[in-house]
Structures are given as C-alpha cells and as structure tokens.
Coordinates of C-alpha atoms in Angstrom, one line a residue:
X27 CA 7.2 -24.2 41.8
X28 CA 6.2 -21.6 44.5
X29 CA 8.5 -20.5 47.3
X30 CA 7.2 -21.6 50.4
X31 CA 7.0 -19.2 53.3
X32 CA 5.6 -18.4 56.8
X33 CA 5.3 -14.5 56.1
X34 CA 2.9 -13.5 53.9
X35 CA 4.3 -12.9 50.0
X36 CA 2.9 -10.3 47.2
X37 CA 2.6 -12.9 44.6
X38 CA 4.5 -16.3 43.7
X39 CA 8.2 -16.5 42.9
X40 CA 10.4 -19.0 41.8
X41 CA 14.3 -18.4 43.1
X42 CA 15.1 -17.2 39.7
X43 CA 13.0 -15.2 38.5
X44 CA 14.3 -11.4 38.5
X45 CA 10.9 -9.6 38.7
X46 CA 9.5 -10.3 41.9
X47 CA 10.0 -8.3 45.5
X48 CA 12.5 -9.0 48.3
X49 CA 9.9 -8.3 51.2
X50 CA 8.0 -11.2 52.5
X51 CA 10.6 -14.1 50.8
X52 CA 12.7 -16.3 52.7
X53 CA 16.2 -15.3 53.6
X54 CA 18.3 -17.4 50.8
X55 CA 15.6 -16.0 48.1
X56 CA 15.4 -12.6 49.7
X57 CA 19.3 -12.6 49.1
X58 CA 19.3 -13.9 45.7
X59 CA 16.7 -11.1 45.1
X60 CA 19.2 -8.3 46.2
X61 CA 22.2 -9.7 44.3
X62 CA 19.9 -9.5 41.3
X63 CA 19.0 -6.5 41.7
X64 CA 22.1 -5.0 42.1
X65 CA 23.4 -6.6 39.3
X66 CA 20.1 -5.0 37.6
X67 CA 21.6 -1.5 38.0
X68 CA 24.8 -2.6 36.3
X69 CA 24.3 -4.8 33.1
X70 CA 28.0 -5.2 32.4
X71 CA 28.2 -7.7 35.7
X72 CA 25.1 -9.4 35.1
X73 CA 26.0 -13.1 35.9
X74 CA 24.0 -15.6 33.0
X75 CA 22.2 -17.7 35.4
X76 CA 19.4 -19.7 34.3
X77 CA 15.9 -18.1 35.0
X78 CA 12.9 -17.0 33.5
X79 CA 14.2 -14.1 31.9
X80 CA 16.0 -10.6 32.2
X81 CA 13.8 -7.7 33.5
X82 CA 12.6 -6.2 30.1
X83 CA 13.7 -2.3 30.9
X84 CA 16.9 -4.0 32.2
X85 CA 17.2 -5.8 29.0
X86 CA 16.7 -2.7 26.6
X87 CA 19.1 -0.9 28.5
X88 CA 21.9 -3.7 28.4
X89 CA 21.0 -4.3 24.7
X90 CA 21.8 -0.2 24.2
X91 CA 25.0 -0.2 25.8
X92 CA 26.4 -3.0 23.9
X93 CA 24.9 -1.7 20.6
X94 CA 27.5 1.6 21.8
X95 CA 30.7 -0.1 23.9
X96 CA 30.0 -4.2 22.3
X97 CA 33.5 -4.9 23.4
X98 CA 33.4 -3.7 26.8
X99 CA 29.9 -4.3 28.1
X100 CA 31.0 -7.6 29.0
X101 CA 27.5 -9.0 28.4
X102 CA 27.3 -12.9 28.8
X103 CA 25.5 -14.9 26.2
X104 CA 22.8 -17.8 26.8
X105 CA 24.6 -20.5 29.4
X106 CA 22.3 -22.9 27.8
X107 CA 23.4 -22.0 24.5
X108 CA 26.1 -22.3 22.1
X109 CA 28.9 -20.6 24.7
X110 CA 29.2 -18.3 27.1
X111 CA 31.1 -14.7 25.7
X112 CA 34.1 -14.5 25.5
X113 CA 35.7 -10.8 24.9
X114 CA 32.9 -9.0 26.1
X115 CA 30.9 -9.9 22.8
X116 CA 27.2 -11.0 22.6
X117 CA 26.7 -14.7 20.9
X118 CA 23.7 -16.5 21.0
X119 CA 21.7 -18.8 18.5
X120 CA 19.1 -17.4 16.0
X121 CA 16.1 -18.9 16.5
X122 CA 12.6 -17.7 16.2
X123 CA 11.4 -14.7 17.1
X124 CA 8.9 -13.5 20.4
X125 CA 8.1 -10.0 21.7
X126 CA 8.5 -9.0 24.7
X127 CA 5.9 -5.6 25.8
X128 CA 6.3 -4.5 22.4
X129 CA 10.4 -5.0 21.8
X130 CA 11.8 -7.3 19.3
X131 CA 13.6 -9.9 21.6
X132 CA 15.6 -13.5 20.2
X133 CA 15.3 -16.4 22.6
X134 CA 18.5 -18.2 22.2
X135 CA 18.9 -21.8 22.6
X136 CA 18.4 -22.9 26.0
X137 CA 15.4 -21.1 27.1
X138 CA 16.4 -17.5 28.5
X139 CA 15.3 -14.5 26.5
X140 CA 17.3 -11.5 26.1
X141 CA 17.5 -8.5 23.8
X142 CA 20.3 -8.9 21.1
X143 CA 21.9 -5.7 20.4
X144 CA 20.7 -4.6 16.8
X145 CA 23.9 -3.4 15.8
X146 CA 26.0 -6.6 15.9
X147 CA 24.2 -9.7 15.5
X148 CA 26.8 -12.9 15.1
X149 CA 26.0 -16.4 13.1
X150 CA 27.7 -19.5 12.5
X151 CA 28.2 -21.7 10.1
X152 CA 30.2 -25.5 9.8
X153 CA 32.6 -27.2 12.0
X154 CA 34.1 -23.9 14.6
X155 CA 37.2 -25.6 16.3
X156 CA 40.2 -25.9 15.3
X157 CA 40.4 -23.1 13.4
X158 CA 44.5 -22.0 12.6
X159 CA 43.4 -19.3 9.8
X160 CA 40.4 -16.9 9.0
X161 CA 39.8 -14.7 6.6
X162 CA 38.0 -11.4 6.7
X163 CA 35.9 -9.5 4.4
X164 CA 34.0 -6.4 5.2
X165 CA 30.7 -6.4 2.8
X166 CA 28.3 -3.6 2.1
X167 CA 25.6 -3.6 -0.9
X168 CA 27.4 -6.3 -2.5
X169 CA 24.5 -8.5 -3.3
X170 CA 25.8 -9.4 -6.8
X171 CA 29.4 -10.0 -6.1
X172 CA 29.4 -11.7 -2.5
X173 CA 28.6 -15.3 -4.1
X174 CA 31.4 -15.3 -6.3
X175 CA 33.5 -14.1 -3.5
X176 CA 32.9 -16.7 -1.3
X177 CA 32.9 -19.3 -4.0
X178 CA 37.2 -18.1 -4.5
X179 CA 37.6 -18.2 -1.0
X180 CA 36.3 -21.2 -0.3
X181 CA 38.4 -22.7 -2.9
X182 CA 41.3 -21.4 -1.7
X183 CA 40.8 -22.3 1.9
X184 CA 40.4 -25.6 0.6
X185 CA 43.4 -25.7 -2.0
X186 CA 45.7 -24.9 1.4
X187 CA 44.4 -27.7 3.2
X188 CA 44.6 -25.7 6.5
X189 CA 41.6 -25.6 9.0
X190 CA 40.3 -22.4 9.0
X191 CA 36.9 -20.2 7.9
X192 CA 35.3 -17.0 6.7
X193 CA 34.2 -14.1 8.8
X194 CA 31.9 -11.8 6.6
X195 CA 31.1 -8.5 8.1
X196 CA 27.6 -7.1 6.2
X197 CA 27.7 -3.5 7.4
X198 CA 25.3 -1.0 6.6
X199 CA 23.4 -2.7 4.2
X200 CA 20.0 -2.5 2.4
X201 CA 20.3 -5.1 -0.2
X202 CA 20.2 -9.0 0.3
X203 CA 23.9 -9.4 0.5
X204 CA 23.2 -11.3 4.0
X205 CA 20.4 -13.5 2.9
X206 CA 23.0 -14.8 0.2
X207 CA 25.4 -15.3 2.0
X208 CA 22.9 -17.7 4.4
X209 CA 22.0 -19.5 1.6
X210 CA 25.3 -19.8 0.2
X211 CA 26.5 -21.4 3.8
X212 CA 23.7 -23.4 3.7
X213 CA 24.5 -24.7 0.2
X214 CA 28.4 -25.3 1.9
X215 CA 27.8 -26.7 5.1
X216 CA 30.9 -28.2 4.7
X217 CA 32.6 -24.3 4.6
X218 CA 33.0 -23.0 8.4
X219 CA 32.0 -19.3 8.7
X220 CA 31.0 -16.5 10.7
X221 CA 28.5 -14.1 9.9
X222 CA 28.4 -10.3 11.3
X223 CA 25.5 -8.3 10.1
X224 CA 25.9 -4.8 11.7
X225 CA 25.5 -1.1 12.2
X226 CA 27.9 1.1 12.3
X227 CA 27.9 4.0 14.7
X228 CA 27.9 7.1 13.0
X229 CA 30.8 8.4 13.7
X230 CA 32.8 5.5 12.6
X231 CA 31.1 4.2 9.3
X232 CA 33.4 3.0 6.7
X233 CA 35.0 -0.3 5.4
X234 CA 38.0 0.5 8.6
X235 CA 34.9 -0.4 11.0
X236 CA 33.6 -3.0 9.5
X237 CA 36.9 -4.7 9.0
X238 CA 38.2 -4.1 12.7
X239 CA 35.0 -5.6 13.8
X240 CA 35.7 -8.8 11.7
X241 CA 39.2 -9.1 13.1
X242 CA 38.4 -9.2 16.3
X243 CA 36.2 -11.7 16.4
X244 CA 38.2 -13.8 14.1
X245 CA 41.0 -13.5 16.9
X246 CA 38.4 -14.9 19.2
X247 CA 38.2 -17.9 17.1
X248 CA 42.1 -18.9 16.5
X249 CA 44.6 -19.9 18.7
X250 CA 47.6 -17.3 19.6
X251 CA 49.7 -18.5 17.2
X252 CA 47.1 -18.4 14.5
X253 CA 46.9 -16.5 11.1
X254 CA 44.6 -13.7 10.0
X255 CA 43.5 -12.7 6.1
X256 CA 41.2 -9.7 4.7
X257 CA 40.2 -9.5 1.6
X258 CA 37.4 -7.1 -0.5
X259 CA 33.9 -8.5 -1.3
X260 CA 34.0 -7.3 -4.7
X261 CA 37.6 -9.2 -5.2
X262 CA 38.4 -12.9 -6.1
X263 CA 41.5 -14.4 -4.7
X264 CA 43.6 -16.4 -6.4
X265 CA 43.0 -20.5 -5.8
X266 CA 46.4 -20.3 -4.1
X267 CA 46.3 -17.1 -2.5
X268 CA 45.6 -18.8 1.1
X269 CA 48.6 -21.3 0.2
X270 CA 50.8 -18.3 -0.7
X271 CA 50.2 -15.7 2.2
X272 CA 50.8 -18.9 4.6
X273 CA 54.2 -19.7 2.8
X274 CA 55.1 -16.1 2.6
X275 CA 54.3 -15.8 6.6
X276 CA 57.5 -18.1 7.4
X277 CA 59.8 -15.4 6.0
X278 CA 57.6 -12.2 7.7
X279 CA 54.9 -11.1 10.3
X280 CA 53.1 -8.8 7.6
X281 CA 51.9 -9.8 3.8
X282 CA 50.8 -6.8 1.2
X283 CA 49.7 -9.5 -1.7
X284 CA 49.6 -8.5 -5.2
X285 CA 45.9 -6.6 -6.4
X286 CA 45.7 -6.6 -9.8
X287 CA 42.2 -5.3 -12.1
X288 CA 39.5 -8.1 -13.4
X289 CA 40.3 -8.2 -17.2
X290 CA 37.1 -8.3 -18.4
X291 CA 36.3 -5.3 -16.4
X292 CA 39.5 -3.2 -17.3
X293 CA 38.8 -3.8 -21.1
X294 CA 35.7 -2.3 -20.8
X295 CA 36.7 1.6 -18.5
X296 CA 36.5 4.4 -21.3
X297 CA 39.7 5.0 -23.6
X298 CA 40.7 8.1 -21.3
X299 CA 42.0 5.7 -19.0
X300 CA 45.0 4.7 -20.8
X301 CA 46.1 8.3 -20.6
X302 CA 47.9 8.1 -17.4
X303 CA 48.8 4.3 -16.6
X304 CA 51.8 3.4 -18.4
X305 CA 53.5 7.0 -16.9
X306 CA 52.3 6.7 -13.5
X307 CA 53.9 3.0 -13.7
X308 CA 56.8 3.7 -14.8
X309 CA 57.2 6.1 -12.7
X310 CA 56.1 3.5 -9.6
X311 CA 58.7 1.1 -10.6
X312 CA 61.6 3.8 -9.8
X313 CA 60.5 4.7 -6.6
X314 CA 60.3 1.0 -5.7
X315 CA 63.6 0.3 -7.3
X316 CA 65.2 3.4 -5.1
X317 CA 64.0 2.0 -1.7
X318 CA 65.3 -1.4 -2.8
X319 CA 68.6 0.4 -3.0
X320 CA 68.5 3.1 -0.3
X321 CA 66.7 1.0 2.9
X322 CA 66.7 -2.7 1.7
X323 CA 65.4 -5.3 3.8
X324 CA 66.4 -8.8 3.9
X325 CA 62.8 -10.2 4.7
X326 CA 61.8 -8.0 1.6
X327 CA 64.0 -9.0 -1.2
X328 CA 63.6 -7.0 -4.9
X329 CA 61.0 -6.8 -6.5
X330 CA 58.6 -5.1 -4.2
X331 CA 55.9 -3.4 -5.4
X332 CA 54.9 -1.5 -2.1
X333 CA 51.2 -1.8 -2.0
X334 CA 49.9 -2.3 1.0
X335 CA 45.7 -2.8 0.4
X336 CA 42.8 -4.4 2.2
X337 CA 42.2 -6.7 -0.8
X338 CA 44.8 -8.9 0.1
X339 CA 46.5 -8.6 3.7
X340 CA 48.2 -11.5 5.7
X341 CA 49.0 -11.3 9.4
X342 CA 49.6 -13.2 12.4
X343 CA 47.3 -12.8 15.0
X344 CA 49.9 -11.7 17.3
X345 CA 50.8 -9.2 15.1
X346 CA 46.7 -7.8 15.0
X347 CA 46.8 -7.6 19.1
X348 CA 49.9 -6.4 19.4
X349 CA 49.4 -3.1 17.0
X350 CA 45.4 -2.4 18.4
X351 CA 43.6 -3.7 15.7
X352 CA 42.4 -2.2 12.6
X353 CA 42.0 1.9 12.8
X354 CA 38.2 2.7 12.5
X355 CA 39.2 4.9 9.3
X356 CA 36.7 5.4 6.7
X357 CA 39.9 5.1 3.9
X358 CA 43.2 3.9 4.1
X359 CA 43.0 2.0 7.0
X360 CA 45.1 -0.4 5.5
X361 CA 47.6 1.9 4.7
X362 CA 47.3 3.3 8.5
X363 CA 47.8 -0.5 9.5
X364 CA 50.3 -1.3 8.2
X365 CA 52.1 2.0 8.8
X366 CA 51.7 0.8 12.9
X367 CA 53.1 -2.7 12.8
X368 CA 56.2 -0.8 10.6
X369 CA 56.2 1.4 13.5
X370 CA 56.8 -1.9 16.0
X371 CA 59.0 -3.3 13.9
X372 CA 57.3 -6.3 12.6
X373 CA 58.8 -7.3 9.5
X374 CA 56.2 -6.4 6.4
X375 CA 57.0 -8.1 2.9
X376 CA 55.4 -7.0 -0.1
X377 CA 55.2 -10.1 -1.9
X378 CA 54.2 -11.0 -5.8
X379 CA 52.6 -14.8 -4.9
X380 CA 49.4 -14.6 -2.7
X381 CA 47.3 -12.2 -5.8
X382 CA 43.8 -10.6 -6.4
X383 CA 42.0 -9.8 -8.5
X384 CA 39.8 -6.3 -7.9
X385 CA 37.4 -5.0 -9.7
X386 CA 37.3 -2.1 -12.1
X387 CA 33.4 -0.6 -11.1
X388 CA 33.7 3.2 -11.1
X389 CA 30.9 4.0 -7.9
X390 CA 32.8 2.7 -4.8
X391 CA 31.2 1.8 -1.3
X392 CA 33.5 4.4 0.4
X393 CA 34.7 8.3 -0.8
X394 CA 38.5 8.4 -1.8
X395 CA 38.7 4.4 -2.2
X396 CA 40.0 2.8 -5.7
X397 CA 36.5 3.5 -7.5
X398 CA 37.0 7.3 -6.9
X399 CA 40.9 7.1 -8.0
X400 CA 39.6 5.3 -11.3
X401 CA 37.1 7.6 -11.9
X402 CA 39.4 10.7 -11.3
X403 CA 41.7 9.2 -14.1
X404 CA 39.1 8.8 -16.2
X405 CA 37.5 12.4 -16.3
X406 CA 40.3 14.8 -14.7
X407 CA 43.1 15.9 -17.1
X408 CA 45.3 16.1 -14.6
X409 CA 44.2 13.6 -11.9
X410 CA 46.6 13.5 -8.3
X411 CA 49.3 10.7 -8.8
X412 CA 49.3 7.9 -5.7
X413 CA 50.1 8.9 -2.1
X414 CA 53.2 6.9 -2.6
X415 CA 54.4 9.2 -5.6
X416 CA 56.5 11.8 -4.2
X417 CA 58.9 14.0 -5.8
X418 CA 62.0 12.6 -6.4
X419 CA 64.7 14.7 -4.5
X420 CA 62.0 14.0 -1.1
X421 CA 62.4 10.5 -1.7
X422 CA 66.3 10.6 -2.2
X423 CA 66.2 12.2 1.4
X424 CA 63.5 10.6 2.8
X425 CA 64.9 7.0 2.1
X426 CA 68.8 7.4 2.2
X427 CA 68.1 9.1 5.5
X428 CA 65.9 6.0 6.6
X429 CA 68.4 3.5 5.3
X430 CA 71.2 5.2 7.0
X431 CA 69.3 5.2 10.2
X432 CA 68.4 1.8 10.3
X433 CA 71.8 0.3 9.5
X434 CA 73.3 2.8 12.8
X435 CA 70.4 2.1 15.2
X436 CA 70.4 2.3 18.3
X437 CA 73.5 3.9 19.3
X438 CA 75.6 4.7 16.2
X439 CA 76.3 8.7 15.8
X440 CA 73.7 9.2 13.5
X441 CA 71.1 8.8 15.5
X442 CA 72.6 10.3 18.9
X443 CA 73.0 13.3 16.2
X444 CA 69.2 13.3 15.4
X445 CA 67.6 12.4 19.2
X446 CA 68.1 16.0 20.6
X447 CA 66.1 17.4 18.4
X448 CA 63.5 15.6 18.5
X449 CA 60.2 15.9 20.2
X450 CA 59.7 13.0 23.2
X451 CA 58.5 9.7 22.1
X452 CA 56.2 8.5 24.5
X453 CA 55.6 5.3 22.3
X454 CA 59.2 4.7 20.9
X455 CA 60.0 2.1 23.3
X456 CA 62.9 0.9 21.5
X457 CA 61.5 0.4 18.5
X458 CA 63.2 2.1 14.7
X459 CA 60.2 2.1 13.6
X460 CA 59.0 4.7 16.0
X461 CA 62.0 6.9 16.3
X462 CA 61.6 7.1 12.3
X463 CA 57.9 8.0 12.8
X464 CA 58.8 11.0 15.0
X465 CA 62.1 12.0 12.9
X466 CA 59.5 12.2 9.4
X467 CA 57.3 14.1 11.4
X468 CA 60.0 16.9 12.5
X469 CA 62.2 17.7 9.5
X470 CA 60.0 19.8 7.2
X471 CA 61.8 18.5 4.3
X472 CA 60.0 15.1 4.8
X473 CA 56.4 15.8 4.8
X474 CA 54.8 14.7 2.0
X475 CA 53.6 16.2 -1.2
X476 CA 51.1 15.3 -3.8
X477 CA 52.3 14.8 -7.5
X478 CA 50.1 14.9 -10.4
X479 CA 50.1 13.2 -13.5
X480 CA 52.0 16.5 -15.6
X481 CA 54.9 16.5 -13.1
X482 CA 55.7 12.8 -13.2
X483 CA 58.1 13.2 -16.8
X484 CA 60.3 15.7 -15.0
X485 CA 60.6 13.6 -11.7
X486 CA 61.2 11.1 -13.5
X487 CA 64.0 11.9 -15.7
X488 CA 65.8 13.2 -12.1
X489 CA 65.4 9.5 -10.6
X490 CA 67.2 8.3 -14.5
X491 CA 69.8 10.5 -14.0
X492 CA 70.6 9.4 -10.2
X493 CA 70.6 5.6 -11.1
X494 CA 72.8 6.6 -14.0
X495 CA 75.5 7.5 -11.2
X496 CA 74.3 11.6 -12.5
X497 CA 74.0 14.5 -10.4
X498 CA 70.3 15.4 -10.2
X499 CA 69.3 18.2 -11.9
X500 CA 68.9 21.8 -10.4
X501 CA 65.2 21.7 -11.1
X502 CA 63.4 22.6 -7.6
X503 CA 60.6 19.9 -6.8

C-alpha cells in the first residue's frame, strides 16, 4: 500500500522497501529510510527485517564479503525462513531460482530475496534437533565412493543409537559428488544431514579447509557438551565405529581410531610394495613400545599405535572450541590438531576399537597425503620412512626427557633447571603440554629428522639392544 503524505513524494513507497528516497516521506518512514540506509553502507549490521528485498548492489557486495570473512560477516539469514544465523553463517532454504538485473539470486523461504554467497551454500536434510553427535567428512571428486560412505556411516550412526547426523563438506568439486549425495538423502530421509558445497579461497585449499569448515558448523548444531567425528570420503567405518569412539570418549577428550587398508584394494598395489612394510612396521611397533615405557599415560594404556589421522578422529566439542578449530593446512592437519589439544593438555588416546578402513588408490585429492606415501613405496627404492620414525638415540632423549618432565611438573627441579633457558611462552599458561612445545623447539638435539627405509635395520637393532637392558651402540644417528 502507498505511504500517504501531504508533501509531494518521487514515486510510491511501502515502509519497507529499501530502494526509495528519504525526501518528501513522512517522519517515521523518513527515519526508517535513514536507518536502512546506514545499515546499507555496512552489510555486516544489516537487521533481517521483512521487506521487498535488499538493494541489489548492496546485496552483491554483502554476498562478496561473506564468500571472503563467512564467519564474521555476521550476515542474518531469511526471518521467514528456516532460522535466523547463528555464528555469523548464511542459512537459507534452496528453492527456485530468479535473477535479479542479471545476478543469480535464491529466494529463501519466506519471501525476501538475497544473494547467497557462492562459496558456501548450506542444505539440510532429516530431523535437525537434538543432535548429541555429528560426523564430518570433507569430500572432493568423490563421486564414486561418496554413496558407499554414507551408506557405513549411516549404519553406524544407527548401530549407536545416539541422535546425531552427517555434515558433508563437497569442496572444490567438478564431478556429481553433490548431486549424490541429494539423492542419497532423499533416498534416507530418515538420515539427518548437512550439506556444504563450497569454494575454497585460494590460499587455503586443501582437505584442512574443508574439514574446519564442517566442524564448525557441526558445533553450531550440538549442544556444549556434544561429540564431534571426521572421517575420509573414500573410507568406510566400521558398523561400530560411532559406538566405539563414544565408549572410548568416557576414558579421554581426544580419539586417534585405528585406519587400516581395504583388502581388496591392498591385494591388488604392485608387488614392490611389500618391499618396505613388514620393516617399516617393525620398526613402528618399537617406537610405540618405547613411549609406552618412557612417558606412559594412564588414559592411554599399551598398545598404542600413535596414529593420529583424519580418517577416524573423535572429539568433544569443547575440546574443538577450546583448541581454535581445525588448522586450514593443505596436509597434516590432523596431525597439527592433534599436536594443539596435546599442547592444552587434553588427554588424547590412541585407541584399537573405533576402525577404518581407507583405501589403497594411488592418485590422492591432496600432494603429500596417503596416496602420494603409497605411491612413493611403490616406485622409490628408498622411499622417506613416516614423520613419526626418528632415529633411535632422538627418541631415547626426546621421550625419557618428556617422561621425566611430566612426572616433575610444575615445580620439581627438573623443570626450574630447564625454564631459564627457555624462550618466553606467551601461550604456556600452565599447561605441560606447552612448556614441552617450547623446550622441543630449543634443544637442537630434538628437532626432527627424516629416516628412510635403508636406515631403519641399524636403528633398529639400537632400540633391541636398549630393551635388552644393552648399552646402545656407538653408531652416530
């Protein structure tokens, strides 16, 4: 209806509508016009009032800064849609799509149009409350492994009989992986999900991206006390693995399941493979048998196997906000992860129950990930061992030091010995795990060093001779 005036107006304007003029409107529309408009200038305190729609330049412009800075644009979603945002995210119903002078625009449910940001676009699927668990997987060209994925997690969520969903981040993709995984939630309606389909900034693609992106707005969906999960698309978890990583999470705050190879896929890699295993896991279980002995840990009893990978991770989601998230690292942000809540002191078991299965294909998504370490056993003839390998007389130091540490934190003489000398820990705040990060990075003698596959024998028979109550031998490492 047209606002009613005794000056003379440019054209007709309803209350809410944010393209018209202040001059000539009366004074509660004339200030509704300048609020507008100054909220027009800053599209992070835009206030989701109902209306005809957002200016279109003003809408552009708010739809570019959340494609750069989604968490802290602070854009609200549709009021007469499905909720309003929550963590400075965009939400808003798919629905059919209208143009808007030549942009691509969604109208979400409820009538208002606005531009969705093209790199994060957010579906769901099933029953959305009540969640207590959620599980993560970052996807990217894995249009022939995503069904059976979802398929082995579904089963598992529903094996542990806890309320909870999928959050599947499709992230720089050109395949159908995201049109499957639509018509595999519309096949399970009874399976409660969240789809992410995204674009990475350049500067930040990689699975670490991807992931952290997932995890956040999985911790939008659960409660504080709630439970997060990542997994791989091109894994299948175990029907109990969901069951497991919950039992496991009454004894710690961090879970490093167990990834082991697909079978059927190992059976097939190229004879040259079996060059290097069975010495490279021998060699594995000493290491993991000396920490066992040198720094145990009660909430990590023998055997540990010390993995800590993406494919099966299980966290609280206290833990996830307390730490900042998942690093935006194109490898090893799992490692790196995992690595920060040690360095808070959260307690981090590396349990055998909650398992994986990964698979064996030799061309990964990512440079330097599993793919590329199978592939470099397969055709180098002396391929780099596992970051985790170091020489033995490192990890005699590196671990008795550790262990003695630990047991004479905070005030016993060992470490008032060590603090001096030590550069200032802005971030130690009373935690080991931080006062070891900064005594690794001072004492030359700790930093790490690559082994390959022709030193392992030697290194090996010097870890035999220390368990065997031996001297090491003088061999330099």
């Amino acid at each position: 209806m047209p606002v009613l005036s005794a000056k003379r107006v440019r054209r007709d304007l309803r209350a809410g509508d944010r393209r018209g003029e202040c001059r000539g409107l009366p004074g509660p529309a004339a200030r509704r016009h300048r609020r507008q408009s100054r909220d027009r200038l800053d599209p992070g305190s835009m206030r989701g009032c109902r209306g005809s729609g957002r200016h279109p330049r003003t809408a552009d412009r708010m739809a570019r800064r959340a494609a750069a800075h989604w968490r802290q644009a602070r854009i609200p979603a549709v009021r007469g849609g499905i909720r309003v945002a929550r963590h400075g995210e965009v939400r808003g119903w798919r629905a059919p799509r209208c143009r808007c002078r030549g942009r691509p625009v969604h109208r979400a449910r409820g009538g208002r149009v606005m531009n969705f940001p093209r790199s994060r676009q957010m579906e769901r699927f099933g029953n959305q409350s009540g969640w207590r668990v959620a599980v993560v997987i970052p996807a990217r060209n894995e249009q022939d492994r995503i069904r059976g994925c979802l398929d082995a997690l579904a089963a598992s969520l529903a094996r542990a009989r806890c309320p909870g969903g999928i959050v599947l981040v499709v992230n720089n993709t050109d395949d159908a992986t995201a049109a499957i995984a639509r018509d595999w939630w519309g096949a399970h309606p009874d399976s409660p999900g969240i789809l992410l389909d995204c674009e990475s900034p350049a500067d930040q693609a990689g699975v670490g991206w991807a992931r952290r992106q997932g995890l956040d707005a999985a911790s939008a969906q659960l409660p504080q006390d709630g439970n997060l999960m990542t997994s791989d698309a091109d894994a299948r978890v175990d029907p109990g693995w969901v069951a497991a990583n919950l039992a496991e999470l009454t004894q710690a705050d961090l879970i490093c399941g167990t990834v082991r190879p697909m079978e059927a896929e190992l059976s097939r890699l190229p004879d040259a493979f079996g060059r290097h295993g069975p010495r490279e896991g021998a060699y594995m279980q000493a290491i993991v048998r000396l920490i066992s002995t040198l720094d145990p840990q009660p909430h990590d009893p023998a055997p540990a196997h010390r993995n800590a990978a993406g494919a099966s991770l299980a966290f609280s989601a206290r833990l996830h906000a307390d730490v900042g998230g998942m690093p935006c690292l194109p490898i090893r942000e799992d490692r790196v992860f995992v690595g920060n809540a040690e360095a808070r002191d959260w307690r981090i078991r590396y349990a055998g129950a909650p398992v994986v299965l990964a698979s064996c294909r030799l061309t990964g998504r990512t440079g330097g990930g599993m793919a590329a370490a199978l592939r470099a056993r397969i055709e180098e003839d002396d391929p780099l061992c596992d970051e985790l390998l170091e020489p033995a007389r490192t990890a005699l130091l590196r671990y008795g030091l550790k262990g003695q540490l630990r047991r004479s934190w905070p005030d016993g003489a060992l470490v008032g010995v060590l603090t001096p000398h030590l550069p200032p820990g802005r971030d130690r705040g009373g935690h080991f795990g931080a006062f070891w990060r900064l005594v690794e990075n001072a004492l030359p003698g700790l930093r790490p060093v690559r082994l390959r596959q022709s030193d392992l024998p030697a290194q090996q028979k010097i870890l035999n001779d220390w368990f065997a109550g031996q001297p090491p031998g003088r061999e330099r490492t």
